[in-house]
Coordinates of C-alpha atoms in Angstrom, one line a residue:
M1 CA 107.9 151.5 181.4
T2 CA 105.1 148.9 181.3
P3 CA 105.3 145.3 180.1
D4 CA 103.1 146.3 177.2
A5 CA 105.8 148.7 176.1
F6 CA 108.3 145.9 176.0
A7 CA 105.9 143.7 174.0
R8 CA 105.4 146.5 171.5
I9 CA 109.2 147.0 171.1
A10 CA 109.6 143.3 170.5
E11 CA 106.7 143.3 168.0
A12 CA 108.4 146.2 166.1
A13 CA 111.6 144.1 166.0
D14 CA 109.8 141.0 164.8
S15 CA 107.9 143.0 162.1
A16 CA 111.1 144.4 160.7
D17 CA 112.9 141.0 160.9
A18 CA 110.0 139.5 158.9
T19 CA 110.7 141.8 156.0
V20 CA 113.4 139.8 154.2
F21 CA 114.5 140.6 150.7
I22 CA 114.0 137.5 148.5
P23 CA 116.0 137.5 145.3
T24 CA 114.0 137.0 142.1
P25 CA 114.3 133.8 140.1
G26 CA 116.7 133.8 137.1
R27 CA 120.0 134.0 138.8
R28 CA 120.0 137.8 139.1
R29 CA 121.7 139.0 142.2
P30 CA 119.9 141.6 144.3
A31 CA 121.2 145.1 144.4
D32 CA 122.8 146.3 147.6
A33 CA 120.4 147.2 150.4
P34 CA 120.0 150.9 151.1
A35 CA 122.1 152.2 154.0
V36 CA 120.4 151.8 157.4
R37 CA 119.0 155.2 158.4
L38 CA 118.8 156.2 162.0
E39 CA 115.2 157.3 162.2
P40 CA 113.0 157.4 165.3
V41 CA 110.8 154.4 166.1
A42 CA 108.0 156.8 166.6
A43 CA 107.5 160.6 166.6
D44 CA 107.6 160.5 170.4
L45 CA 109.0 157.3 171.8
E46 CA 108.6 158.8 175.3
S47 CA 104.9 158.5 174.9
L48 CA 105.3 154.8 174.2
V49 CA 107.6 153.9 177.1
G50 CA 105.9 156.3 179.6
L51 CA 108.3 157.5 182.3
N52 CA 111.6 156.3 180.9
P53 CA 113.5 159.2 179.1
L54 CA 116.6 157.0 179.0
V55 CA 115.1 154.7 176.5
A56 CA 113.7 157.6 174.6
A57 CA 117.2 159.1 174.3
A58 CA 118.3 156.0 172.5
N59 CA 115.3 156.0 170.2
R60 CA 117.2 156.4 166.9
L61 CA 119.7 153.7 167.7
L62 CA 117.2 151.2 169.0
S63 CA 115.1 151.7 165.8
A64 CA 118.2 150.8 163.7
V65 CA 118.5 147.3 165.3
P66 CA 115.7 145.5 163.3
Q67 CA 116.8 147.3 160.1
I68 CA 120.4 146.1 160.5
R69 CA 119.3 142.5 161.2
S70 CA 117.1 142.3 158.2
T71 CA 119.6 143.7 155.7
L72 CA 121.2 141.0 153.5
R73 CA 123.9 143.3 152.1
H74 CA 125.2 146.7 153.1
P75 CA 126.9 149.0 150.6
D76 CA 129.1 150.8 153.2
P77 CA 129.5 149.2 156.6
A78 CA 132.2 151.7 157.5
A79 CA 129.7 154.6 157.0
L80 CA 127.1 152.8 159.1
R81 CA 129.7 152.3 161.9
A82 CA 130.5 156.0 161.9
E83 CA 126.8 156.9 162.0
L84 CA 126.3 154.5 164.9
L85 CA 129.2 156.0 166.9
N86 CA 127.8 159.5 166.2
G87 CA 124.4 158.3 167.5
I88 CA 126.0 156.9 170.7
T89 CA 127.6 160.3 171.3
K90 CA 124.2 162.0 170.8
F91 CA 122.6 159.5 173.1
Q92 CA 125.0 160.3 175.9
E93 CA 124.4 164.1 175.4
L94 CA 120.6 163.6 175.5
A95 CA 120.8 161.3 178.6
Q96 CA 123.0 163.9 180.4
A97 CA 120.6 166.7 179.5
K98 CA 117.8 164.7 181.0
G99 CA 119.6 164.5 184.3
Y100 CA 121.1 161.0 184.3
G101 CA 124.5 160.5 186.1
P102 CA 127.7 159.3 184.5
E103 CA 127.3 155.7 185.9
Q104 CA 123.8 155.4 184.6
I105 CA 124.8 156.6 181.2
R106 CA 127.9 154.3 181.2
L107 CA 125.7 151.2 182.0
A108 CA 123.1 152.0 179.4
R109 CA 125.8 152.8 176.8
H110 CA 127.4 149.4 177.4
A111 CA 124.1 147.6 176.8
L112 CA 123.4 149.7 173.7
C113 CA 126.9 149.0 172.2
A114 CA 126.6 145.3 172.9
L115 CA 123.2 145.2 171.2
L116 CA 124.4 147.1 168.1
D117 CA 127.6 145.0 167.9
E118 CA 125.6 141.8 168.0
S119 CA 123.1 143.0 165.4
V120 CA 125.9 143.7 163.0
Q121 CA 127.9 140.5 163.8
N122 CA 124.9 138.3 163.0
T123 CA 124.4 139.7 159.4
P124 CA 125.6 138.1 156.2
W125 CA 127.9 141.1 155.7
A126 CA 129.5 140.9 159.2
S127 CA 133.0 140.1 157.8
Q128 CA 133.0 143.4 155.9
A129 CA 132.1 145.3 159.1
A130 CA 134.8 143.5 161.2
K131 CA 137.8 145.4 159.8
G132 CA 137.9 147.8 162.7
P133 CA 137.3 147.6 166.5
S134 CA 133.8 146.9 167.7
L135 CA 131.6 149.8 169.0
L136 CA 132.2 148.5 172.5
Q137 CA 136.0 148.5 172.0
E138 CA 135.8 152.0 170.5
V139 CA 133.6 153.6 173.0
E140 CA 135.0 152.0 176.2
A141 CA 138.6 151.7 175.0
S142 CA 138.4 147.9 175.8
A143 CA 141.0 145.7 174.3
S144 CA 138.9 142.5 174.4
G145 CA 135.6 144.1 173.4
K146 CA 133.7 141.4 175.4
D147 CA 130.4 142.6 176.7
N148 CA 129.4 142.2 180.4
F149 CA 125.7 142.7 179.7
F150 CA 124.4 139.9 181.9
L151 CA 127.0 140.5 184.7
L152 CA 125.9 144.2 184.8
L153 CA 122.2 143.2 184.7
N154 CA 122.8 140.9 187.7
D155 CA 124.4 143.7 189.7
L156 CA 121.6 146.1 188.8
E157 CA 118.9 143.6 189.9
N158 CA 120.4 143.6 193.4
L159 CA 119.4 147.2 193.8
P160 CA 116.3 147.5 191.6
A161 CA 114.8 150.6 193.3
A162 CA 117.9 152.7 192.6
N163 CA 118.4 151.4 189.1
L164 CA 114.9 151.0 187.8
E165 CA 115.2 153.1 184.6
V166 CA 118.5 151.5 183.7
L167 CA 116.9 148.0 184.3
E168 CA 114.1 149.1 181.9
F169 CA 116.8 150.0 179.3
F170 CA 118.4 146.6 179.6
A171 CA 114.9 145.0 179.2
A172 CA 114.3 147.0 176.0
C173 CA 117.6 145.6 174.6
L174 CA 116.5 142.1 175.5
A175 CA 113.1 142.8 173.9
L176 CA 114.9 143.8 170.7
G177 CA 116.6 140.4 170.6
F178 CA 119.9 140.7 172.4
E179 CA 121.2 137.3 173.3
G180 CA 124.9 137.8 174.0
E181 CA 126.9 134.9 175.4
L182 CA 123.7 132.8 175.7
R183 CA 123.2 132.7 171.9
N184 CA 125.4 129.6 171.3
R185 CA 125.1 128.1 174.7
A186 CA 123.2 124.8 175.2
G187 CA 119.9 125.7 176.7
G188 CA 120.6 129.3 176.1
R189 CA 117.2 130.2 174.6
A190 CA 115.4 128.8 177.6
Q191 CA 117.7 130.7 180.0
L192 CA 117.3 133.9 178.0
Q193 CA 113.5 133.6 178.2
Q194 CA 113.7 133.1 181.9
I195 CA 115.9 136.2 182.3
R196 CA 113.5 138.3 180.2
T197 CA 110.5 137.2 182.2
Q198 CA 112.1 137.7 185.6
L199 CA 113.3 141.2 184.6
I200 CA 109.9 142.3 183.4
E201 CA 108.3 140.9 186.6
L202 CA 111.0 142.8 188.7
V203 CA 110.2 146.1 186.8
R204 CA 106.5 145.5 187.3
R205 CA 106.9 145.0 191.1
E206 CA 109.1 148.1 191.4
R207 CA 106.8 150.3 189.4
G208 CA 103.9 149.1 191.6
A209 CA 105.9 149.6 194.8
H210 CA 106.7 153.2 193.9
G211 CA 103.1 154.0 192.9
L212 CA 104.3 155.6 189.7
E213 CA 101.9 156.9 187.1
L214 CA 101.8 154.9 183.9
S215 CA 101.7 158.0 181.7
V216 CA 103.1 161.5 182.1
R217 CA 100.1 162.9 180.2
W218 CA 97.3 161.2 182.1
R219 CA 95.1 164.2 182.8
G220 CA 92.3 164.9 180.4
L221 CA 90.9 168.1 179.1
D222 CA 88.2 169.9 181.0
V223 CA 85.6 170.0 178.2
P224 CA 81.8 169.7 178.3
L225 CA 80.5 166.1 177.8
A226 CA 79.4 165.7 174.2
R227 CA 76.0 164.1 173.4
R228 CA 76.3 160.5 172.3
S229 CA 75.4 159.7 168.8
P230 CA 72.2 157.6 168.4
W231 CA 74.3 155.3 166.2
L232 CA 76.8 154.6 169.0
F233 CA 74.9 151.6 170.3
T234 CA 74.6 150.2 166.7
W235 CA 78.3 150.5 166.1
V236 CA 79.2 149.0 169.5
S237 CA 76.9 146.1 168.8
A238 CA 78.4 145.6 165.4
C239 CA 81.9 145.5 166.8
V240 CA 80.9 143.0 169.5
C241 CA 79.3 140.8 166.9
A242 CA 82.4 141.0 164.7
A243 CA 84.6 140.1 167.6
I244 CA 82.4 137.1 168.4
L245 CA 82.5 136.0 164.8
V246 CA 86.3 136.3 164.7
G247 CA 86.5 134.3 167.9
V248 CA 84.2 131.6 166.5
Y249 CA 86.2 131.5 163.2
L250 CA 89.5 131.1 165.0
G251 CA 88.0 128.4 167.3
L252 CA 86.6 126.5 164.4
R253 CA 90.0 126.8 162.6
V254 CA 91.8 125.3 165.5
L255 CA 89.2 122.6 165.9
L256 CA 89.4 121.7 162.2
A257 CA 93.2 121.5 162.5
I258 CA 92.9 119.1 165.4
Q259 CA 90.4 116.9 163.5
A260 CA 92.5 116.9 160.4
E261 CA 95.7 115.8 162.2
P262 CA 95.0 112.1 161.9
L263 CA 94.4 112.3 158.2
A264 CA 97.5 114.5 157.7
R265 CA 99.5 112.0 159.7
T266 CA 98.2 109.1 157.5
V267 CA 99.1 110.9 154.3
A268 CA 102.6 111.7 155.7
S269 CA 103.2 108.1 156.6
L270 CA 102.2 107.0 153.1
K271 CA 104.6 109.4 151.6
A272 CA 107.4 108.1 153.9
K273 CA 106.7 104.5 152.8
D274 CA 106.6 105.5 149.2
G275 CA 110.0 107.2 149.6
L276 CA 111.4 104.0 151.2
L277 CA 110.1 101.8 148.4
S278 CA 111.6 104.0 145.7
A279 CA 115.1 104.0 147.2
H280 CA 117.8 102.2 145.2
A281 CA 119.5 100.1 147.9
G282 CA 123.0 99.0 147.1
Q283 CA 123.6 101.8 144.6
P284 CA 127.1 103.3 145.0
V285 CA 127.2 106.6 146.8
T286 CA 128.7 109.6 144.9
P287 CA 129.4 112.7 147.0
R288 CA 127.5 115.6 145.4
L289 CA 127.2 118.4 148.0
K290 CA 129.9 117.6 150.5
S291 CA 132.7 119.7 148.9
Y292 CA 130.3 122.7 148.4
L293 CA 129.2 122.7 152.0
A294 CA 132.5 121.7 153.6
K295 CA 132.8 124.9 155.6
E296 CA 129.2 124.7 157.0
L297 CA 129.6 121.0 157.8
A298 CA 132.9 121.7 159.7
A299 CA 131.2 124.5 161.7
G300 CA 128.3 122.1 162.7
Q301 CA 125.7 124.4 161.1
L302 CA 124.1 121.5 159.2
A303 CA 124.3 117.7 158.6
L304 CA 124.5 115.9 155.3
V305 CA 123.6 112.3 154.4
E306 CA 123.9 111.0 150.8
D307 CA 123.1 107.7 149.1
G308 CA 122.8 106.5 145.6
V309 CA 119.8 108.5 144.6
K310 CA 119.4 111.4 147.0
S311 CA 121.2 113.9 149.3
V312 CA 119.6 115.1 152.5
V313 CA 120.8 118.4 154.2
T314 CA 119.4 118.9 157.7
I315 CA 119.4 122.2 159.7
S316 CA 118.3 122.4 163.3
G317 CA 115.0 124.2 163.6
D318 CA 116.1 126.0 166.8
N319 CA 118.9 127.6 164.8
L320 CA 116.7 128.7 161.9
F321 CA 113.7 129.9 163.7
A322 CA 112.6 131.3 167.1
S323 CA 110.0 129.3 169.0
G324 CA 106.6 129.4 167.3
R325 CA 107.9 131.6 164.5
A326 CA 108.4 131.0 160.7
T327 CA 110.8 133.8 160.0
I328 CA 114.4 132.7 159.3
D329 CA 117.0 134.0 161.8
A330 CA 119.3 136.6 160.2
A331 CA 122.3 134.7 161.4
Y332 CA 121.4 131.7 159.2
L333 CA 120.4 133.5 156.1
Q334 CA 123.8 133.1 154.5
T335 CA 123.8 129.4 155.4
V336 CA 120.5 128.8 153.6
L337 CA 121.8 130.7 150.6
R338 CA 125.0 128.5 150.6
I339 CA 122.8 125.4 150.6
A340 CA 120.8 126.7 147.7
Q341 CA 123.9 127.5 145.7
A342 CA 125.2 123.9 146.3
L343 CA 121.8 122.4 145.3
N344 CA 121.8 124.5 142.1
K345 CA 124.9 122.8 140.9
V346 CA 123.3 119.3 140.9
P347 CA 120.3 118.5 138.7
G348 CA 117.2 116.9 140.3
S349 CA 114.1 117.8 142.3
I350 CA 114.4 119.5 145.7
I351 CA 111.9 119.0 148.5
I352 CA 112.1 121.3 151.6
T353 CA 110.4 119.6 154.6
G354 CA 109.6 121.2 157.9
H355 CA 109.5 119.1 161.0
S356 CA 108.4 119.7 164.6
D357 CA 108.4 117.9 167.9
D358 CA 105.2 116.3 169.4
R359 CA 104.2 119.3 171.6
P360 CA 101.1 120.9 170.0
I361 CA 100.8 124.5 169.1
R362 CA 97.4 126.3 169.0
T363 CA 97.6 129.9 167.8
A364 CA 95.5 132.0 165.5
R365 CA 98.2 131.9 162.8
F366 CA 99.4 128.3 163.4
P367 CA 96.4 126.1 164.6
S368 CA 98.7 123.1 164.6
N369 CA 102.3 122.0 164.0
W370 CA 101.3 121.1 160.4
E371 CA 100.7 124.7 159.6
L372 CA 103.9 125.8 161.4
S373 CA 106.2 123.3 159.8
R374 CA 104.7 124.0 156.3
E375 CA 105.2 127.8 156.7
R376 CA 108.8 127.2 157.8
A377 CA 109.4 125.1 154.8
H378 CA 107.9 127.8 152.5
S379 CA 110.1 130.4 154.1
V380 CA 113.2 128.4 153.2
V381 CA 111.9 127.8 149.6
K382 CA 111.3 131.6 149.1
L383 CA 114.8 132.4 150.2
M384 CA 116.4 129.6 148.1
A385 CA 114.4 130.5 145.0
G386 CA 116.7 133.3 144.0
E387 CA 119.8 131.0 144.0
I388 CA 118.2 128.2 141.9
A389 CA 118.3 128.7 138.2
D390 CA 115.0 126.7 137.8
P391 CA 112.9 127.5 140.9
S392 CA 110.2 125.0 139.7
R393 CA 112.6 122.3 141.1
L394 CA 111.7 123.5 144.6
R395 CA 108.7 122.2 146.6
A396 CA 107.8 122.8 150.3
E397 CA 106.1 120.3 152.6
G398 CA 105.1 120.5 156.3
L399 CA 105.4 117.1 158.1
A400 CA 104.9 118.2 161.8
D401 CA 106.0 115.4 164.1
S402 CA 105.2 112.6 161.7
E403 CA 108.9 111.7 161.0
P404 CA 110.8 112.0 164.2
I405 CA 114.5 111.1 164.2
A406 CA 114.6 110.7 168.0
P407 CA 112.0 109.8 170.7
N408 CA 110.2 112.8 172.0
D409 CA 111.0 112.0 175.6
S410 CA 113.5 114.7 176.5
P411 CA 114.2 118.4 175.6
E412 CA 117.4 117.3 173.8
N413 CA 115.6 114.8 171.6
R414 CA 112.7 117.2 170.9
A415 CA 115.3 119.7 169.7
K416 CA 116.7 117.1 167.3
N417 CA 113.2 116.6 165.8
R418 CA 112.6 120.3 165.3
R419 CA 114.4 120.7 162.0
V420 CA 114.2 121.6 158.3
T421 CA 115.6 119.3 155.6
A422 CA 116.4 119.8 151.9
I423 CA 116.1 116.6 150.0
L424 CA 117.8 116.5 146.6
R425 CA 116.5 113.6 144.4
V426 CA 119.1 113.1 141.7
A427 CA 117.8 113.3 138.1
S428 CA 118.1 110.0 136.2
Q429 CA 121.2 109.9 134.1

């Protein structure tokens, strides 16, 4: 299983996660999402992952992970659980038929159950699905239901040659977003990225050491060489020119973003000064949102500051988004919806602002932190729009690193500056 295969699995997960149902304006609630169907990721996953039939045996279950995570509501969690249990049984039968031993199947099954349990637990409808034992408890008859994913992975890495295909199975689970006990641990994201990188490097070294073929269907057909079309050179030249033009366009876009940063920073500072001048110092503070968001405040999912004229709700950007992404994490969808419901109860304009740290980003999609922070703010606005009776109250702004709340001199302080805020300016009475 090549590193490219892991990347394609992760891209498939990101693509599905990016498809989030956004309620339409007008206070109409969305209909229940259709039940998650266990369908293959591809017609022949084995052709994607090369030599690893163990991953191919779990094709249908692995394909369900992005669908589960992107589902806002599920009409029948109990039926989904039954279907997943049935899929796990079929996975074991397929793996056994492909010649894997009981211990290999047990280890892969543990990782698979942990991935599926976590995917369900981080959905807005997790409470409905928690009425019975977890998949791990059911399949392994474990009273605690605690996964040992990383402990098992560590043991497997001690004997990589003997456990190569099981290691690839664990790597596929990590590529699909499994975080386990590291999800809520300080520095967990960085540690998780390190584990993923080291595991892929280990697999690459072992595959190279064993001299395995990258494809089980590498031999071509013995057919006569066809004559080349006279237009082939023209088409190749056109493609090369198009690639050059795309490269030039992307380069100029990044360059323009760099040159525009000083102007954007100046505009942002003027807006900040204007906001300070318009504040009504000394005006008595009337709690507006605190009672609506008491549960989220107690859980530390957000922060709230209110004065005489405005209320500011702040959510950590590391909680809402993965690094360099603008798609809201499924675990925080319900939190954002709760904030929108609270804002809807108080009249006034609402500005959603995205903020970053001072480390620059230069990608084709986000040439600078201004584009990234603006896109993140737009993602929050789109999700909130269905909960606000008058969506025209909402406005999105990207402020990059122009309004830090802590010095950008340490990883902890940079994490504080990566945030999204919802600013409610109270309508004049």
